[in-house]
Amino acid sequence: RMEASCLELALEGERLCKAGDCRAGVSFFEAAVQVGTEDLKTLSAIYSQLGNAYFYLHEYAKALEYHHHDLTLARTIGDLLGEAKASGNLGNTLKVLGNFEEAIVCCQRHLDISRELNDKVGEARALYNLGNVYHSKGKNVASAGTHDPGELPDDVKNALQKAANYYEENLTIVTELGDRAAQGRAFGNLGNTHYLLGNFRSAVLAHEQRLLIAKEFGDRSAERRAYSNLGNAYIFLGEFETASEYYKRTLQLARQLKDRAVEAQACYSLGNTYTLLQDYEKAIDYHLKHLVIAQELNDKIGEGRACWSLGNAYTALGNHDQAMHFAERHLEISREVGDRSGELTARLNLSDLQMVLGLSYSTNNSMMSESHVADNSLHGTRPRAGRRHSMENMELMKLTPEKVQNWN
Amino acid sequence: SQPLAGRQAAELQPKVVPSKQILHSDNMEMEPETMETKSVTDYFSKLHMGSLVYSCTSKRKNK
């Protein structure tokens, strides 16, 4: 009677998770664990599903705990396929938690067992997971510094190159298996890896494949992702018109899918693209749209970015009053969110704007006199010297000679 | 001659040069993870609990 009860609870948990209600599914699985069962394979399946449910709920510590239980159990009962699956899930969870070295060990175990069992599907999935771990590892180290795609330290480059190799290996197998959905995923992440490596042409080729497959499946989220990634790659190829076309499609789909955050991102990307095209009216139009959504979503960082971008665009148009307004707002928000570099940038923009407007530094505008003092304390020198210093810190994008003509 | 506003804009032009701070490259859109799945029903046949499976699933279908 107790056995049946555990099974019934677990079945209800499975049904709820499949229906997309992981939170309710978790309660049933936990109830099933409470009741308990002597059948260890059933228990292993419950642990595994609990781990996945917590993973989808972004509760990674819990996911780790249950996938670990599942792995221990699978080993205890000598279930090799079960061990492979548990290792893969544990690997994915460790990756999200930033523990890349252990994640690699687990995903490698998934791969080794799959090969031992001659399980091609499992092998392909393990290769994809390994690619993801190396991609995250590379991106994580890269984002610790301030690098543009393509300008990377050796360890980052090595990790990303490994990721690309694993995605390629995965693609060979899933192409043999005729698994189009898996091909789509691999192309998408391969494209992003090439992008980080600075291979923008290869990135475009991969994302074009991703787009094709997304359309085949009528998967509009994947289609939107592909447009956005294509836009990013074309920016770095200096082909801003093409980038703007892809970002517009991203925006269109974001609106259809009613995803406000993605809509905001698309507007921001379009604002930046029109800035690069020196069409500042359109840039302002999109940055204002981004600003409205950022405020609506209470995204302070996004709001700060919008104000900075708007300040720059209005400055370029010679509308210094509006530029001043947004530079001040950028300063306020940078302070609020504790963004030191944003704060410094805003102060420099303000001081430049004040110079243009012919105001002296000794103005009684409290914000400006404060910023003057802070600039001195930061650099122990006059503001102009501080300005040059900070411009260096901003590390303006290094342009290759053939790109420069597009940017000027 | 160039209007004043235009000249001022030209003086401020360097700030409009795209920097990596403006051109955020971290908004890459990744594909979803794939998790391995297990199901309690995978093991029913081995447990000789076919009748139970039937009763559970048919009960659910009737709901």
Short mmCIF file of N, CA, C and O in Angstrom, two decimals, chain A residues 49-91:
data_model
loop_
_atom_site.label_atom_id
_atom_site.label_comp_id
_atom_site.label_asym_id
_atom_site.label_seq_id
_atom_site.Cartn_x
_atom_site.Cartn_y
_atom_site.Cartn_z
N GLN A 49 14.12 13.75 -11.13
CA GLN A 49 13.10 14.72 -11.53
C GLN A 49 13.02 15.89 -10.56
O GLN A 49 12.75 17.02 -10.98
N LEU A 50 13.27 15.61 -9.29
CA LEU A 50 13.31 16.71 -8.32
C LEU A 50 14.45 17.66 -8.67
O LEU A 50 14.30 18.88 -8.64
N GLY A 51 15.60 17.07 -9.00
CA GLY A 51 16.75 17.88 -9.39
C GLY A 51 16.43 18.76 -10.59
O GLY A 51 16.71 19.96 -10.60
N ASN A 52 15.82 18.16 -11.61
CA ASN A 52 15.47 18.93 -12.81
C ASN A 52 14.43 20.02 -12.52
O ASN A 52 14.53 21.13 -13.04
N ALA A 53 13.45 19.67 -11.69
CA ALA A 53 12.41 20.66 -11.35
C ALA A 53 13.06 21.85 -10.65
O ALA A 53 12.79 23.01 -11.00
N TYR A 54 13.93 21.59 -9.70
CA TYR A 54 14.62 22.69 -9.00
C TYR A 54 15.53 23.46 -9.97
O TYR A 54 15.67 24.68 -9.86
N PHE A 55 16.11 22.76 -10.92
CA PHE A 55 16.95 23.43 -11.93
C PHE A 55 16.11 24.43 -12.72
O PHE A 55 16.49 25.59 -12.88
N TYR A 56 14.93 23.99 -13.18
CA TYR A 56 14.07 24.89 -13.96
C TYR A 56 13.53 26.03 -13.10
O TYR A 56 13.20 27.09 -13.62
N LEU A 57 13.44 25.79 -11.78
CA LEU A 57 12.98 26.84 -10.87
C LEU A 57 14.14 27.75 -10.45
O LEU A 57 13.97 28.62 -9.60
N HIS A 58 15.32 27.50 -11.01
CA HIS A 58 16.54 28.27 -10.70
C HIS A 58 16.99 28.12 -9.26
O HIS A 58 17.69 28.99 -8.74
N GLU A 59 16.58 27.03 -8.61
CA GLU A 59 17.07 26.77 -7.24
C GLU A 59 18.19 25.74 -7.37
O GLU A 59 17.98 24.53 -7.18
N TYR A 60 19.38 26.27 -7.71
CA TYR A 60 20.45 25.37 -8.13
C TYR A 60 21.09 24.59 -6.98
O TYR A 60 21.56 23.48 -7.18
N ALA A 61 21.09 25.14 -5.77
CA ALA A 61 21.65 24.41 -4.63
C ALA A 61 20.84 23.15 -4.38
O ALA A 61 21.38 22.07 -4.14
N LYS A 62 19.51 23.30 -4.46
CA LYS A 62 18.61 22.14 -4.28
C LYS A 62 18.79 21.15 -5.44
O LYS A 62 18.78 19.94 -5.24
N ALA A 63 18.90 21.70 -6.65
CA ALA A 63 19.08 20.84 -7.83
C ALA A 63 20.36 20.01 -7.66
O ALA A 63 20.37 18.80 -7.91
N LEU A 64 21.40 20.66 -7.18
CA LEU A 64 22.68 19.99 -6.96
C LEU A 64 22.53 18.84 -5.97
O LEU A 64 23.01 17.73 -6.19
N GLU A 65 21.82 19.14 -4.89
CA GLU A 65 21.61 18.15 -3.82
C GLU A 65 20.94 16.89 -4.38
O GLU A 65 21.42 15.77 -4.17
N TYR A 66 19.83 17.08 -5.13
CA TYR A 66 19.09 15.92 -5.62
C TYR A 66 19.81 15.17 -6.73
O TYR A 66 19.76 13.95 -6.79
N HIS A 67 20.49 15.91 -7.61
CA HIS A 67 21.22 15.19 -8.66
C HIS A 67 22.38 14.40 -8.04
O HIS A 67 22.76 13.34 -8.53
N HIS A 68 22.90 14.92 -6.95
CA HIS A 68 23.97 14.21 -6.25
C HIS A 68 23.44 12.93 -5.62
O HIS A 68 24.05 11.86 -5.72
N HIS A 69 22.26 13.02 -4.97
CA HIS A 69 21.60 11.82 -4.42
C HIS A 69 21.39 10.79 -5.52
O HIS A 69 21.62 9.61 -5.36
N ASP A 70 20.92 11.28 -6.68
CA ASP A 70 20.62 10.38 -7.80
C ASP A 70 21.89 9.68 -8.27
O ASP A 70 21.88 8.46 -8.51
N LEU A 71 22.98 10.44 -8.34
CA LEU A 71 24.25 9.85 -8.79
C LEU A 71 24.72 8.76 -7.83
O LEU A 71 25.10 7.66 -8.25
N THR A 72 24.65 9.05 -6.54
CA THR A 72 25.07 8.09 -5.52
C THR A 72 24.26 6.80 -5.63
O THR A 72 24.80 5.69 -5.61
N LEU A 73 22.96 6.99 -5.78
CA LEU A 73 22.04 5.85 -5.88
C LEU A 73 22.31 5.01 -7.13
O LEU A 73 22.38 3.78 -7.07
N ALA A 74 22.48 5.70 -8.25
CA ALA A 74 22.72 5.00 -9.51
C ALA A 74 24.00 4.16 -9.42
O ALA A 74 24.04 3.03 -9.91
N ARG A 75 25.01 4.72 -8.77
CA ARG A 75 26.26 3.98 -8.60
C ARG A 75 26.06 2.78 -7.69
O ARG A 75 26.58 1.69 -7.95
N THR A 76 25.30 3.00 -6.61
CA THR A 76 25.06 1.93 -5.63
C THR A 76 24.40 0.73 -6.28
O THR A 76 24.77 -0.41 -6.01
N ILE A 77 23.42 1.00 -7.14
CA ILE A 77 22.69 -0.12 -7.74
C ILE A 77 23.31 -0.57 -9.06
O ILE A 77 22.78 -1.45 -9.73
N GLY A 78 24.43 0.06 -9.43
CA GLY A 78 25.13 -0.35 -10.65
C GLY A 78 24.35 -0.08 -11.92
O GLY A 78 24.45 -0.83 -12.89
N ASP A 79 23.57 1.01 -11.91
CA ASP A 79 22.80 1.41 -13.10
C ASP A 79 23.66 2.39 -13.90
O ASP A 79 23.68 3.59 -13.62
N LEU A 80 24.34 1.86 -14.93
CA LEU A 80 25.31 2.66 -15.66
C LEU A 80 24.64 3.80 -16.45
O LEU A 80 25.12 4.94 -16.44
N LEU A 81 23.55 3.49 -17.12
CA LEU A 81 22.83 4.54 -17.87
C LEU A 81 22.33 5.62 -16.91
O LEU A 81 22.43 6.82 -17.19
N GLY A 82 21.80 5.16 -15.78
CA GLY A 82 21.33 6.09 -14.75
C GLY A 82 22.46 6.97 -14.23
O GLY A 82 22.27 8.16 -13.98
N GLU A 83 23.65 6.37 -14.08
CA GLU A 83 24.80 7.13 -13.61
C GLU A 83 25.20 8.18 -14.65
O GLU A 83 25.52 9.33 -14.29
N ALA A 84 25.16 7.81 -15.93
CA ALA A 84 25.50 8.75 -16.99
C ALA A 84 24.56 9.95 -16.96
O ALA A 84 25.00 11.11 -17.00
N LYS A 85 23.27 9.67 -16.84
CA LYS A 85 22.28 10.74 -16.82
C LYS A 85 22.47 11.66 -15.62
O LYS A 85 22.44 12.89 -15.74
N ALA A 86 22.67 11.03 -14.45
CA ALA A 86 22.87 11.82 -13.23
C ALA A 86 24.12 12.68 -13.35
O ALA A 86 24.13 13.85 -12.93
N SER A 87 25.18 12.12 -13.93
CA SER A 87 26.43 12.88 -14.10
C SER A 87 26.20 14.08 -15.00
O SER A 87 26.69 15.18 -14.72
N GLY A 88 25.47 13.87 -16.09
CA GLY A 88 25.18 14.97 -17.01
C GLY A 88 24.41 16.09 -16.32
O GLY A 88 24.75 17.26 -16.45
N ASN A 89 23.38 15.70 -15.57
CA ASN A 89 22.56 16.71 -14.88
C ASN A 89 23.36 17.44 -13.81
O ASN A 89 23.23 18.65 -13.63
N LEU A 90 24.19 16.69 -13.11
CA LEU A 90 25.04 17.29 -12.09
C LEU A 90 26.01 18.27 -12.76
O LEU A 90 26.24 19.38 -12.26
N GLY A 91 26.55 17.86 -13.89
CA GLY A 91 27.47 18.73 -14.65
C GLY A 91 26.82 20.04 -15.05
O GLY A 91 27.38 21.12 -14.86
#
